[in-house]
Amino acid sequence: MSNRQQRRAAKHKGKRSGETYADVLARKKMIQEEVAKSVRDTSISIEADIKTQRFLWMAVVALNEAFGFGGERAKRFMLALEEVANECQQMAEENGGTYARAKLMERASQITGVVITPVYEDAIRQAREENEANGVFFPAGDPEKW
């Protein structure tokens, strides 16, 4: 390749044959947006995991303070919690996430005697209905996903 050809190739780097510079910029912007979305999704997932872990630590401390759970009983609690989590995961895989969550809430309500409703469920449903009535559809979390 001659120097002239190399200079021309460098000048049009990233541009495909028949593509305008507007197309190149649009493609780059789309890639940047997808990368940013992926980073956001990953950070949200990590943050949720961190908060879940902290909540479990708080549960162990609360069990210790309220009921005198020591190390052995706390370990049994964590093992039982893992069993329930696995059971719910299996139920979600077999019957769907909505069913699994409903059964878990029903079971927790029976044990505590308190009617349990998911946080923000009504607000999410109302916002989705309002948006859809206005012809705006946002991809929301899959209700069947556990």
mmCIF file of N, CA and C in Angstrom:
data_model
loop_
_atom_site.group_PDB
_atom_site.id
_atom_site.type_symbol
_atom_site.label_atom_id
_atom_site.label_comp_id
_atom_site.label_asym_id
_atom_site.label_seq_id
_atom_site.Cartn_x
_atom_site.Cartn_y
_atom_site.Cartn_z
ATOM 1 N N MET A 1 0.861 -1.170 0.000
ATOM 2 C CA MET A 1 0.000 0.000 0.000
ATOM 3 C C MET A 1 0.907 1.232 0.000
ATOM 4 N N SER A 2 0.615 2.166 -0.876
ATOM 5 C CA SER A 2 1.425 3.376 -0.970
ATOM 6 C C SER A 2 1.096 4.333 0.169
ATOM 7 N N ASN A 3 1.960 5.303 0.368
ATOM 8 C CA ASN A 3 1.734 6.318 1.400
ATOM 9 C C ASN A 3 0.422 7.048 1.187
ATOM 10 N N ARG A 4 0.120 7.324 -0.071
ATOM 11 C CA ARG A 4 -1.114 8.039 -0.398
ATOM 12 C C ARG A 4 -2.323 7.205 0.014
ATOM 13 N N GLN A 5 -2.291 5.918 -0.283
ATOM 14 C CA GLN A 5 -3.401 5.035 0.086
ATOM 15 C C GLN A 5 -3.525 4.921 1.607
ATOM 16 N N GLN A 6 -2.396 4.874 2.291
ATOM 17 C CA GLN A 6 -2.421 4.802 3.752
ATOM 18 C C GLN A 6 -3.032 6.061 4.364
ATOM 19 N N ARG A 7 -2.663 7.221 3.817
ATOM 20 C CA ARG A 7 -3.226 8.481 4.316
ATOM 21 C C ARG A 7 -4.730 8.542 4.088
ATOM 22 N N ARG A 8 -5.169 8.095 2.902
ATOM 23 C CA ARG A 8 -6.609 8.092 2.606
ATOM 24 C C ARG A 8 -7.355 7.127 3.533
ATOM 25 N N ALA A 9 -6.759 5.967 3.755
ATOM 26 C CA ALA A 9 -7.395 4.973 4.629
ATOM 27 C C ALA A 9 -7.499 5.520 6.051
ATOM 28 N N ALA A 10 -6.442 6.183 6.519
ATOM 29 C CA ALA A 10 -6.457 6.762 7.869
ATOM 30 C C ALA A 10 -7.489 7.869 7.973
ATOM 31 N N LYS A 11 -7.654 8.639 6.906
ATOM 32 C CA LYS A 11 -8.615 9.747 6.905
ATOM 33 C C LYS A 11 -10.043 9.231 7.044
ATOM 34 N N HIS A 12 -10.308 8.078 6.482
ATOM 35 C CA HIS A 12 -11.669 7.525 6.493
ATOM 36 C C HIS A 12 -11.805 6.357 7.460
ATOM 37 N N LYS A 13 -10.941 6.310 8.466
ATOM 38 C CA LYS A 13 -10.952 5.222 9.442
ATOM 39 C C LYS A 13 -12.321 5.143 10.137
ATOM 40 N N GLY A 14 -12.886 3.955 10.204
ATOM 41 C CA GLY A 14 -14.173 3.745 10.854
ATOM 42 C C GLY A 14 -15.357 3.960 9.940
ATOM 43 N N LYS A 15 -15.104 4.433 8.741
ATOM 44 C CA LYS A 15 -16.189 4.711 7.798
ATOM 45 C C LYS A 15 -16.252 3.571 6.791
ATOM 46 N N ARG A 16 -17.402 2.988 6.679
ATOM 47 C CA ARG A 16 -17.610 1.895 5.736
ATOM 48 C C ARG A 16 -17.946 2.443 4.365
ATOM 49 N N SER A 17 -17.769 1.635 3.380
ATOM 50 C CA SER A 17 -18.073 2.044 2.016
ATOM 51 C C SER A 17 -19.552 2.413 1.897
ATOM 52 N N GLY A 18 -19.839 3.580 1.339
ATOM 53 C CA GLY A 18 -21.215 4.020 1.149
ATOM 54 C C GLY A 18 -21.826 4.655 2.376
ATOM 55 N N GLU A 19 -21.072 4.753 3.435
ATOM 56 C CA GLU A 19 -21.581 5.290 4.687
ATOM 57 C C GLU A 19 -21.219 6.770 4.791
ATOM 58 N N THR A 20 -22.152 7.559 5.283
ATOM 59 C CA THR A 20 -21.872 8.989 5.473
ATOM 60 C C THR A 20 -21.257 9.186 6.859
ATOM 61 N N TYR A 21 -20.693 10.369 7.057
ATOM 62 C CA TYR A 21 -20.133 10.661 8.372
ATOM 63 C C TYR A 21 -21.237 10.718 9.433
ATOM 64 N N ALA A 22 -22.421 11.130 9.027
ATOM 65 C CA ALA A 22 -23.557 11.132 9.956
ATOM 66 C C ALA A 22 -23.858 9.701 10.408
ATOM 67 N N ASP A 23 -23.747 8.744 9.468
ATOM 68 C CA ASP A 23 -23.954 7.334 9.820
ATOM 69 C C ASP A 23 -22.902 6.866 10.819
ATOM 70 N N VAL A 24 -21.650 7.268 10.584
ATOM 71 C CA VAL A 24 -20.551 6.888 11.481
ATOM 72 C C VAL A 24 -20.805 7.444 12.872
ATOM 73 N N LEU A 25 -21.176 8.716 12.951
ATOM 74 C CA LEU A 25 -21.445 9.342 14.241
ATOM 75 C C LEU A 25 -22.635 8.683 14.942
ATOM 76 N N ALA A 26 -23.682 8.387 14.179
ATOM 77 C CA ALA A 26 -24.867 7.739 14.758
ATOM 78 C C ALA A 26 -24.500 6.362 15.306
ATOM 79 N N ARG A 27 -23.676 5.607 14.542
ATOM 80 C CA ARG A 27 -23.258 4.271 14.989
ATOM 81 C C ARG A 27 -22.421 4.377 16.260
ATOM 82 N N LYS A 28 -21.494 5.337 16.297
ATOM 83 C CA LYS A 28 -20.656 5.526 17.486
ATOM 84 C C LYS A 28 -21.497 5.908 18.699
ATOM 85 N N LYS A 29 -22.480 6.791 18.466
ATOM 86 C CA LYS A 29 -23.354 7.214 19.571
ATOM 87 C C LYS A 29 -24.157 6.029 20.094
ATOM 88 N N MET A 30 -24.676 5.200 19.193
ATOM 89 C CA MET A 30 -25.451 4.032 19.599
ATOM 90 C C MET A 30 -24.579 3.070 20.422
ATOM 91 N N ILE A 31 -23.345 2.868 19.978
ATOM 92 C CA ILE A 31 -22.438 1.983 20.708
ATOM 93 C C ILE A 31 -22.150 2.555 22.097
ATOM 94 N N GLN A 32 -21.899 3.867 22.170
ATOM 95 C CA GLN A 32 -21.632 4.499 23.460
ATOM 96 C C GLN A 32 -22.830 4.370 24.397
ATOM 97 N N GLU A 33 -24.040 4.546 23.870
ATOM 98 C CA GLU A 33 -25.247 4.423 24.689
ATOM 99 C C GLU A 33 -25.421 3.002 25.202
ATOM 100 N N GLU A 34 -25.155 2.018 24.356
ATOM 101 C CA GLU A 34 -25.280 0.621 24.779
ATOM 102 C C GLU A 34 -24.243 0.266 25.838
ATOM 103 N N VAL A 35 -23.039 0.770 25.675
ATOM 104 C CA VAL A 35 -21.994 0.532 26.682
ATOM 105 C C VAL A 35 -22.406 1.181 28.004
ATOM 106 N N ALA A 36 -22.899 2.420 27.940
ATOM 107 C CA ALA A 36 -23.328 3.111 29.155
ATOM 108 C C ALA A 36 -24.472 2.367 29.831
ATOM 109 N N LYS A 37 -25.414 1.855 29.041
ATOM 110 C CA LYS A 37 -26.538 1.093 29.595
ATOM 111 C C LYS A 37 -26.040 -0.178 30.265
ATOM 112 N N SER A 38 -25.104 -0.854 29.633
ATOM 113 C CA SER A 38 -24.550 -2.070 30.202
ATOM 114 C C SER A 38 -23.844 -1.788 31.524
ATOM 115 N N VAL A 39 -23.083 -0.700 31.560
ATOM 116 C CA VAL A 39 -22.390 -0.322 32.790
ATOM 117 C C VAL A 39 -23.402 0.003 33.881
ATOM 118 N N ARG A 40 -24.472 0.744 33.517
ATOM 119 C CA ARG A 40 -25.520 1.093 34.479
ATOM 120 C C ARG A 40 -26.189 -0.162 35.013
ATOM 121 N N ASP A 41 -26.545 -1.085 34.107
ATOM 122 C CA ASP A 41 -27.208 -2.317 34.520
ATOM 123 C C ASP A 41 -26.317 -3.130 35.457
ATOM 124 N N THR A 42 -25.037 -3.202 35.124
ATOM 125 C CA THR A 42 -24.102 -3.948 35.956
ATOM 126 C C THR A 42 -23.957 -3.299 37.323
ATOM 127 N N SER A 43 -23.839 -1.978 37.354
ATOM 128 C CA SER A 43 -23.674 -1.305 38.645
ATOM 129 C C SER A 43 -24.939 -1.430 39.493
ATOM 130 N N ILE A 44 -26.097 -1.387 38.864
ATOM 131 C CA ILE A 44 -27.346 -1.569 39.611
ATOM 132 C C ILE A 44 -27.405 -2.977 40.199
ATOM 133 N N SER A 45 -27.009 -3.956 39.424
ATOM 134 C CA SER A 45 -26.993 -5.336 39.900
ATOM 135 C C SER A 45 -26.034 -5.506 41.068
ATOM 136 N N ILE A 46 -24.853 -4.921 40.956
ATOM 137 C CA ILE A 46 -23.864 -5.012 42.041
ATOM 138 C C ILE A 46 -24.389 -4.323 43.291
ATOM 139 N N GLU A 47 -24.981 -3.139 43.111
ATOM 140 C CA GLU A 47 -25.525 -2.407 44.254
ATOM 141 C C GLU A 47 -26.628 -3.213 44.946
ATOM 142 N N ALA A 48 -27.479 -3.868 44.157
ATOM 143 C CA ALA A 48 -28.539 -4.697 44.737
ATOM 144 C C ALA A 48 -27.943 -5.855 45.529
ATOM 145 N N ASP A 49 -26.897 -6.468 44.989
ATOM 146 C CA ASP A 49 -26.242 -7.574 45.703
ATOM 147 C C ASP A 49 -25.637 -7.091 47.015
ATOM 148 N N ILE A 50 -25.006 -5.918 47.000
ATOM 149 C CA ILE A 50 -24.407 -5.365 48.215
ATOM 150 C C ILE A 50 -25.484 -5.106 49.265
ATOM 151 N N LYS A 51 -26.609 -4.510 48.838
ATOM 152 C CA LYS A 51 -27.688 -4.212 49.790
ATOM 153 C C LYS A 51 -28.313 -5.498 50.334
ATOM 154 N N THR A 52 -28.429 -6.509 49.490
ATOM 155 C CA THR A 52 -28.960 -7.796 49.952
ATOM 156 C C THR A 52 -28.033 -8.399 50.993
ATOM 157 N N GLN A 53 -26.741 -8.358 50.720
ATOM 158 C CA GLN A 53 -25.764 -8.897 51.661
ATOM 159 C C GLN A 53 -25.847 -8.155 52.994
ATOM 160 N N ARG A 54 -25.936 -6.833 52.957
ATOM 161 C CA ARG A 54 -26.049 -6.052 54.199
ATOM 162 C C ARG A 54 -27.325 -6.413 54.957
ATOM 163 N N PHE A 55 -28.416 -6.610 54.216
ATOM 164 C CA PHE A 55 -29.673 -6.976 54.865
ATOM 165 C C PHE A 55 -29.530 -8.324 55.585
ATOM 166 N N LEU A 56 -28.835 -9.261 54.967
ATOM 167 C CA LEU A 56 -28.630 -10.558 55.611
ATOM 168 C C LEU A 56 -27.800 -10.411 56.881
ATOM 169 N N TRP A 57 -26.804 -9.550 56.844
ATOM 170 C CA TRP A 57 -26.018 -9.303 58.060
ATOM 171 C C TRP A 57 -26.903 -8.712 59.150
ATOM 172 N N MET A 58 -27.777 -7.763 58.749
ATOM 173 C CA MET A 58 -28.686 -7.158 59.732
ATOM 174 C C MET A 58 -29.629 -8.206 60.308
ATOM 175 N N ALA A 59 -30.085 -9.134 59.469
ATOM 176 C CA ALA A 59 -30.979 -10.185 59.950
ATOM 177 C C ALA A 59 -30.283 -11.052 60.989
ATOM 178 N N VAL A 60 -29.026 -11.406 60.746
ATOM 179 C CA VAL A 60 -28.279 -12.228 61.708
ATOM 180 C C VAL A 60 -28.097 -11.473 63.025
ATOM 181 N N VAL A 61 -27.756 -10.187 62.942
ATOM 182 C CA VAL A 61 -27.586 -9.390 64.161
ATOM 183 C C VAL A 61 -28.920 -9.273 64.900
ATOM 184 N N ALA A 62 -30.007 -9.042 64.170
ATOM 185 C CA ALA A 62 -31.328 -8.920 64.801
ATOM 186 C C ALA A 62 -31.731 -10.233 65.466
ATOM 187 N N LEU A 63 -31.450 -11.354 64.817
ATOM 188 C CA LEU A 63 -31.759 -12.650 65.424
ATOM 189 C C LEU A 63 -30.962 -12.851 66.709
ATOM 190 N N ASN A 64 -29.726 -12.384 66.714
ATOM 191 C CA ASN A 64 -28.898 -12.477 67.909
ATOM 192 C C ASN A 64 -29.453 -11.611 69.024
ATOM 193 N N GLU A 65 -29.772 -10.349 68.684
ATOM 194 C CA GLU A 65 -30.232 -9.413 69.711
ATOM 195 C C GLU A 65 -31.637 -9.738 70.223
ATOM 196 N N ALA A 66 -32.534 -10.121 69.330
ATOM 197 C CA ALA A 66 -33.924 -10.346 69.741
ATOM 198 C C ALA A 66 -34.154 -11.739 70.321
ATOM 199 N N PHE A 67 -33.423 -12.734 69.810
ATOM 200 C CA PHE A 67 -33.711 -14.107 70.208
ATOM 201 C C PHE A 67 -32.503 -14.865 70.729
ATOM 202 N N GLY A 68 -31.389 -14.180 70.860
ATOM 203 C CA GLY A 68 -30.202 -14.811 71.420
ATOM 204 C C GLY A 68 -29.529 -15.820 70.513
ATOM 205 N N PHE A 69 -29.743 -15.707 69.201
ATOM 206 C CA PHE A 69 -29.093 -16.642 68.279
ATOM 207 C C PHE A 69 -27.579 -16.477 68.393
ATOM 208 N N GLY A 70 -26.895 -17.599 68.574
ATOM 209 C CA GLY A 70 -25.435 -17.591 68.562
ATOM 210 C C GLY A 70 -24.949 -18.059 67.207
ATOM 211 N N GLY A 71 -23.683 -18.378 67.143
ATOM 212 C CA GLY A 71 -23.069 -18.775 65.879
ATOM 213 C C GLY A 71 -23.720 -19.989 65.240
ATOM 214 N N GLU A 72 -23.998 -21.012 66.042
ATOM 215 C CA GLU A 72 -24.559 -22.256 65.488
ATOM 216 C C GLU A 72 -25.975 -22.035 64.944
ATOM 217 N N ARG A 73 -26.812 -21.348 65.712
ATOM 218 C CA ARG A 73 -28.177 -21.090 65.241
ATOM 219 C C ARG A 73 -28.183 -20.141 64.048
ATOM 220 N N ALA A 74 -27.262 -19.176 64.020
ATOM 221 C CA ALA A 74 -27.160 -18.266 62.884
ATOM 222 C C ALA A 74 -26.771 -19.042 61.627
ATOM 223 N N LYS A 75 -25.864 -20.005 61.764
ATOM 224 C CA LYS A 75 -25.483 -20.849 60.623
ATOM 225 C C LYS A 75 -26.682 -21.656 60.135
ATOM 226 N N ARG A 76 -27.467 -22.200 61.076
ATOM 227 C CA ARG A 76 -28.669 -22.953 60.680
ATOM 228 C C ARG A 76 -29.653 -22.051 59.955
ATOM 229 N N PHE A 77 -29.782 -20.801 60.427
ATOM 230 C CA PHE A 77 -30.643 -19.826 59.763
ATOM 231 C C PHE A 77 -30.183 -19.597 58.333
ATOM 232 N N MET A 78 -28.879 -19.377 58.152
ATOM 233 C CA MET A 78 -28.346 -19.106 56.809
ATOM 234 C C MET A 78 -28.552 -20.313 55.888
ATOM 235 N N LEU A 79 -28.380 -21.524 56.416
ATOM 236 C CA LEU A 79 -28.608 -22.727 55.602
ATOM 237 C C LEU A 79 -30.083 -22.858 55.228
ATOM 238 N N ALA A 80 -30.967 -22.588 56.198
ATOM 239 C CA ALA A 80 -32.403 -22.651 55.917
ATOM 240 C C ALA A 80 -32.798 -21.591 54.897
ATOM 241 N N LEU A 81 -32.202 -20.421 55.017
ATOM 242 C CA LEU A 81 -32.469 -19.343 54.061
ATOM 243 C C LEU A 81 -32.046 -19.766 52.656
ATOM 244 N N GLU A 82 -30.894 -20.390 52.552
ATOM 245 C CA GLU A 82 -30.413 -20.861 51.251
ATOM 246 C C GLU A 82 -31.362 -21.924 50.675
ATOM 247 N N GLU A 83 -31.874 -22.798 51.523
ATOM 248 C CA GLU A 83 -32.827 -23.817 51.064
ATOM 249 C C GLU A 83 -34.106 -23.176 50.530
ATOM 250 N N VAL A 84 -34.618 -22.190 51.252
ATOM 251 C CA VAL A 84 -35.831 -21.490 50.812
ATOM 252 C C VAL A 84 -35.567 -20.771 49.494
ATOM 253 N N ALA A 85 -34.399 -20.140 49.364
ATOM 254 C CA ALA A 85 -34.045 -19.443 48.130
ATOM 255 C C ALA A 85 -33.995 -20.421 46.957
ATOM 256 N N ASN A 86 -33.391 -21.572 47.171
ATOM 257 C CA ASN A 86 -33.324 -22.586 46.112
ATOM 258 C C ASN A 86 -34.709 -23.101 45.744
ATOM 259 N N GLU A 87 -35.540 -23.304 46.755
ATOM 260 C CA GLU A 87 -36.917 -23.754 46.525
ATOM 261 C C GLU A 87 -37.691 -22.728 45.698
ATOM 262 N N CYS A 88 -37.535 -21.461 46.042
ATOM 263 C CA CYS A 88 -38.221 -20.393 45.301
ATOM 264 C C CYS A 88 -37.695 -20.294 43.875
ATOM 265 N N GLN A 89 -36.384 -20.439 43.701
ATOM 266 C CA GLN A 89 -35.791 -20.400 42.365
ATOM 267 C C GLN A 89 -36.353 -21.525 41.501
ATOM 268 N N GLN A 90 -36.436 -22.714 42.076
ATOM 269 C CA GLN A 90 -36.984 -23.859 41.341
ATOM 270 C C GLN A 90 -38.456 -23.624 40.996
ATOM 271 N N MET A 91 -39.211 -23.090 41.958
ATOM 272 C CA MET A 91 -40.625 -22.793 41.722
ATOM 273 C C MET A 91 -40.770 -21.773 40.588
ATOM 274 N N ALA A 92 -39.886 -20.770 40.564
ATOM 275 C CA ALA A 92 -39.928 -19.749 39.514
ATOM 276 C C ALA A 92 -39.602 -20.361 38.155
ATOM 277 N N GLU A 93 -38.630 -21.255 38.119
ATOM 278 C CA GLU A 93 -38.268 -21.899 36.853
ATOM 279 C C GLU A 93 -39.396 -22.785 36.330
ATOM 280 N N GLU A 94 -40.107 -23.435 37.239
ATOM 281 C CA GLU A 94 -41.180 -24.349 36.845
ATOM 282 C C GLU A 94 -42.497 -23.643 36.561
ATOM 283 N N ASN A 95 -42.794 -22.573 37.336
ATOM 284 C CA ASN A 95 -44.116 -21.947 37.253
ATOM 285 C C ASN A 95 -44.097 -20.456 36.928
ATOM 286 N N GLY A 96 -42.920 -19.862 36.846
ATOM 287 C CA GLY A 96 -42.817 -18.435 36.562
ATOM 288 C C GLY A 96 -42.577 -17.623 37.822
ATOM 289 N N GLY A 97 -41.920 -16.477 37.637
ATOM 290 C CA GLY A 97 -41.553 -15.622 38.757
ATOM 291 C C GLY A 97 -42.742 -15.024 39.489
ATOM 292 N N THR A 98 -43.790 -14.678 38.754
ATOM 293 C CA THR A 98 -44.979 -14.101 39.392
ATOM 294 C C THR A 98 -45.588 -15.092 40.371
ATOM 295 N N TYR A 99 -45.696 -16.339 39.946
ATOM 296 C CA TYR A 99 -46.247 -17.390 40.810
ATOM 297 C C TYR A 99 -45.361 -17.592 42.039
ATOM 298 N N ALA A 100 -44.043 -17.663 41.816
ATOM 299 C CA ALA A 100 -43.115 -17.903 42.925
ATOM 300 C C ALA A 100 -43.183 -16.781 43.951
ATOM 301 N N ARG A 101 -43.219 -15.528 43.483
ATOM 302 C CA ARG A 101 -43.314 -14.404 44.415
ATOM 303 C C ARG A 101 -44.633 -14.428 45.182
ATOM 304 N N ALA A 102 -45.722 -14.752 44.488
ATOM 305 C CA ALA A 102 -47.033 -14.811 45.156
ATOM 306 C C ALA A 102 -47.033 -15.883 46.248
ATOM 307 N N LYS A 103 -46.456 -17.040 45.951
ATOM 308 C CA LYS A 103 -46.405 -18.120 46.937
ATOM 309 C C LYS A 103 -45.523 -17.746 48.125
ATOM 310 N N LEU A 104 -44.403 -17.080 47.856
ATOM 311 C CA LEU A 104 -43.508 -16.660 48.933
ATOM 312 C C LEU A 104 -44.202 -15.642 49.830
ATOM 313 N N MET A 105 -44.899 -14.655 49.213
ATOM 314 C CA MET A 105 -45.621 -13.653 50.003
ATOM 315 C C MET A 105 -46.734 -14.306 50.821
ATOM 316 N N GLU A 106 -47.426 -15.260 50.204
ATOM 317 C CA GLU A 106 -48.508 -15.964 50.911
ATOM 318 C C GLU A 106 -47.955 -16.710 52.120
ATOM 319 N N ARG A 107 -46.867 -17.394 51.926
ATOM 320 C CA ARG A 107 -46.244 -18.163 53.012
ATOM 321 C C ARG A 107 -45.774 -17.235 54.131
ATOM 322 N N ALA A 108 -45.111 -16.115 53.763
ATOM 323 C CA ALA A 108 -44.644 -15.151 54.765
ATOM 324 C C ALA A 108 -45.824 -14.520 55.503
ATOM 325 N N SER A 109 -46.906 -14.251 54.783
ATOM 326 C CA SER A 109 -48.099 -13.675 55.422
ATOM 327 C C SER A 109 -48.710 -14.656 56.421
ATOM 328 N N GLN A 110 -48.759 -15.931 56.054
ATOM 329 C CA GLN A 110 -49.294 -16.945 56.970
ATOM 330 C C GLN A 110 -48.453 -17.055 58.236
ATOM 331 N N ILE A 111 -47.141 -17.014 58.079
ATOM 332 C CA ILE A 111 -46.240 -17.149 59.226
ATOM 333 C C ILE A 111 -46.353 -15.946 60.151
ATOM 334 N N THR A 112 -46.373 -14.733 59.579
ATOM 335 C CA THR A 112 -46.361 -13.518 60.402
ATOM 336 C C THR A 112 -47.742 -13.040 60.809
ATOM 337 N N GLY A 113 -48.758 -13.443 60.044
ATOM 338 C CA GLY A 113 -50.096 -12.918 60.302
ATOM 339 C C GLY A 113 -50.279 -11.501 59.780
ATOM 340 N N VAL A 114 -49.358 -11.047 58.942
ATOM 341 C CA VAL A 114 -49.387 -9.698 58.383
ATOM 342 C C VAL A 114 -49.579 -9.810 56.874
ATOM 343 N N VAL A 115 -50.482 -8.986 56.321
ATOM 344 C CA VAL A 115 -50.661 -8.965 54.869
ATOM 345 C C VAL A 115 -49.441 -8.292 54.249
ATOM 346 N N ILE A 116 -48.783 -8.999 53.349
ATOM 347 C CA ILE A 116 -47.553 -8.493 52.747
ATOM 348 C C ILE A 116 -47.824 -8.093 51.304
ATOM 349 N N THR A 117 -47.367 -6.894 50.945
ATOM 350 C CA THR A 117 -47.448 -6.441 49.558
ATOM 351 C C THR A 117 -46.061 -5.996 49.131
ATOM 352 N N PRO A 118 -45.707 -6.245 47.891
ATOM 353 C CA PRO A 118 -44.379 -5.847 47.426
ATOM 354 C C PRO A 118 -44.207 -4.334 47.423
ATOM 355 N N VAL A 119 -43.004 -3.884 47.708
ATOM 356 C CA VAL A 119 -42.680 -2.471 47.700
ATOM 357 C C VAL A 119 -42.832 -1.939 46.280
ATOM 358 N N TYR A 120 -43.501 -0.822 46.131
ATOM 359 C CA TYR A 120 -43.666 -0.093 44.866
ATOM 360 C C TYR A 120 -44.529 -0.815 43.821
ATOM 361 N N GLU A 121 -45.093 -1.963 44.126
ATOM 362 C CA GLU A 121 -45.849 -2.702 43.116
ATOM 363 C C GLU A 121 -46.993 -1.859 42.554
ATOM 364 N N ASP A 122 -47.760 -1.210 43.431
ATOM 365 C CA ASP A 122 -48.888 -0.393 42.967
ATOM 366 C C ASP A 122 -48.410 0.803 42.148
ATOM 367 N N ALA A 123 -47.331 1.448 42.580
ATOM 368 C CA ALA A 123 -46.801 2.604 41.850
ATOM 369 C C ALA A 123 -46.304 2.204 40.472
ATOM 370 N N ILE A 124 -45.639 1.062 40.386
ATOM 371 C CA ILE A 124 -45.141 0.580 39.095
ATOM 372 C C ILE A 124 -46.307 0.258 38.167
ATOM 373 N N ARG A 125 -47.307 -0.435 38.685
ATOM 374 C CA ARG A 125 -48.465 -0.795 37.872
ATOM 375 C C ARG A 125 -49.186 0.450 37.369
ATOM 376 N N GLN A 126 -49.384 1.434 38.254
ATOM 377 C CA GLN A 126 -50.070 2.671 37.873
ATOM 378 C C GLN A 126 -49.271 3.434 36.811
ATOM 379 N N ALA A 127 -47.960 3.577 36.990
ATOM 380 C CA ALA A 127 -47.127 4.289 36.009
ATOM 381 C C ALA A 127 -47.156 3.581 34.662
ATOM 382 N N ARG A 128 -47.096 2.256 34.674
ATOM 383 C CA ARG A 128 -47.129 1.491 33.425
ATOM 384 C C ARG A 128 -48.462 1.705 32.711
ATOM 385 N N GLU A 129 -49.570 1.678 33.460
ATOM 386 C CA GLU A 129 -50.888 1.882 32.855
ATOM 387 C C GLU A 129 -51.021 3.287 32.264
ATOM 388 N N GLU A 130 -50.542 4.299 33.004
ATOM 389 C CA GLU A 130 -50.605 5.678 32.508
ATOM 390 C C GLU A 130 -49.767 5.849 31.246
ATOM 391 N N ASN A 131 -48.577 5.298 31.252
ATOM 392 C CA ASN A 131 -47.706 5.410 30.082
ATOM 393 C C ASN A 131 -48.312 4.698 28.880
ATOM 394 N N GLU A 132 -48.837 3.516 29.081
ATOM 395 C CA GLU A 132 -49.426 2.767 27.975
ATOM 396 C C GLU A 132 -50.665 3.470 27.434
ATOM 397 N N ALA A 133 -51.432 4.122 28.324
ATOM 398 C CA ALA A 133 -52.604 4.871 27.874
ATOM 399 C C ALA A 133 -52.191 6.046 26.987
ATOM 400 N N ASN A 134 -50.989 6.561 27.222
ATOM 401 C CA ASN A 134 -50.460 7.664 26.407
ATOM 402 C C ASN A 134 -49.636 7.163 25.231
ATOM 403 N N GLY A 135 -49.636 5.870 25.018
ATOM 404 C CA GLY A 135 -48.910 5.299 23.880
ATOM 405 C C GLY A 135 -47.413 5.203 24.087
ATOM 406 N N VAL A 136 -46.967 5.278 25.333
ATOM 407 C CA VAL A 136 -45.540 5.175 25.630
ATOM 408 C C VAL A 136 -45.294 3.830 26.304
ATOM 409 N N PHE A 137 -44.438 3.048 25.700
ATOM 410 C CA PHE A 137 -44.146 1.722 26.227
ATOM 411 C C PHE A 137 -42.674 1.635 26.581
ATOM 412 N N PHE A 138 -42.403 1.360 27.834
ATOM 413 C CA PHE A 138 -41.028 1.216 28.287
ATOM 414 C C PHE A 138 -40.784 -0.241 28.623
ATOM 415 N N PRO A 139 -39.631 -0.750 28.201
ATOM 416 C CA PRO A 139 -39.325 -2.120 28.597
ATOM 417 C C PRO A 139 -39.072 -2.143 30.098
ATOM 418 N N ALA A 140 -39.913 -2.813 30.808
ATOM 419 C CA ALA A 140 -39.751 -2.913 32.253
ATOM 420 C C ALA A 140 -39.258 -4.301 32.582
ATOM 421 N N GLY A 141 -38.895 -4.487 33.813
ATOM 422 C CA GLY A 141 -38.448 -5.802 34.241
ATOM 423 C C GLY A 141 -39.498 -6.843 33.918
ATOM 424 N N ASP A 142 -39.044 -7.972 33.471
ATOM 425 C CA ASP A 142 -39.937 -9.071 33.141
ATOM 426 C C ASP A 142 -40.574 -9.598 34.415
ATOM 427 N N PRO A 143 -41.919 -9.525 34.528
ATOM 428 C CA PRO A 143 -42.566 -9.969 35.767
ATOM 429 C C PRO A 143 -42.385 -11.468 36.007
ATOM 430 N N GLU A 144 -42.026 -12.209 34.996
ATOM 431 C CA GLU A 144 -41.825 -13.639 35.164
ATOM 432 C C GLU A 144 -40.415 -13.989 35.597
ATOM 433 N N LYS A 145 -39.534 -12.988 35.540
ATOM 434 C CA LYS A 145 -38.156 -13.228 35.952
ATOM 435 C C LYS A 145 -38.080 -13.248 37.459
ATOM 436 N N TRP A 146 -37.417 -14.200 38.018
ATOM 437 C CA TRP A 146 -37.308 -14.315 39.470
ATOM 438 C C TRP A 146 -36.328 -13.310 39.953
#
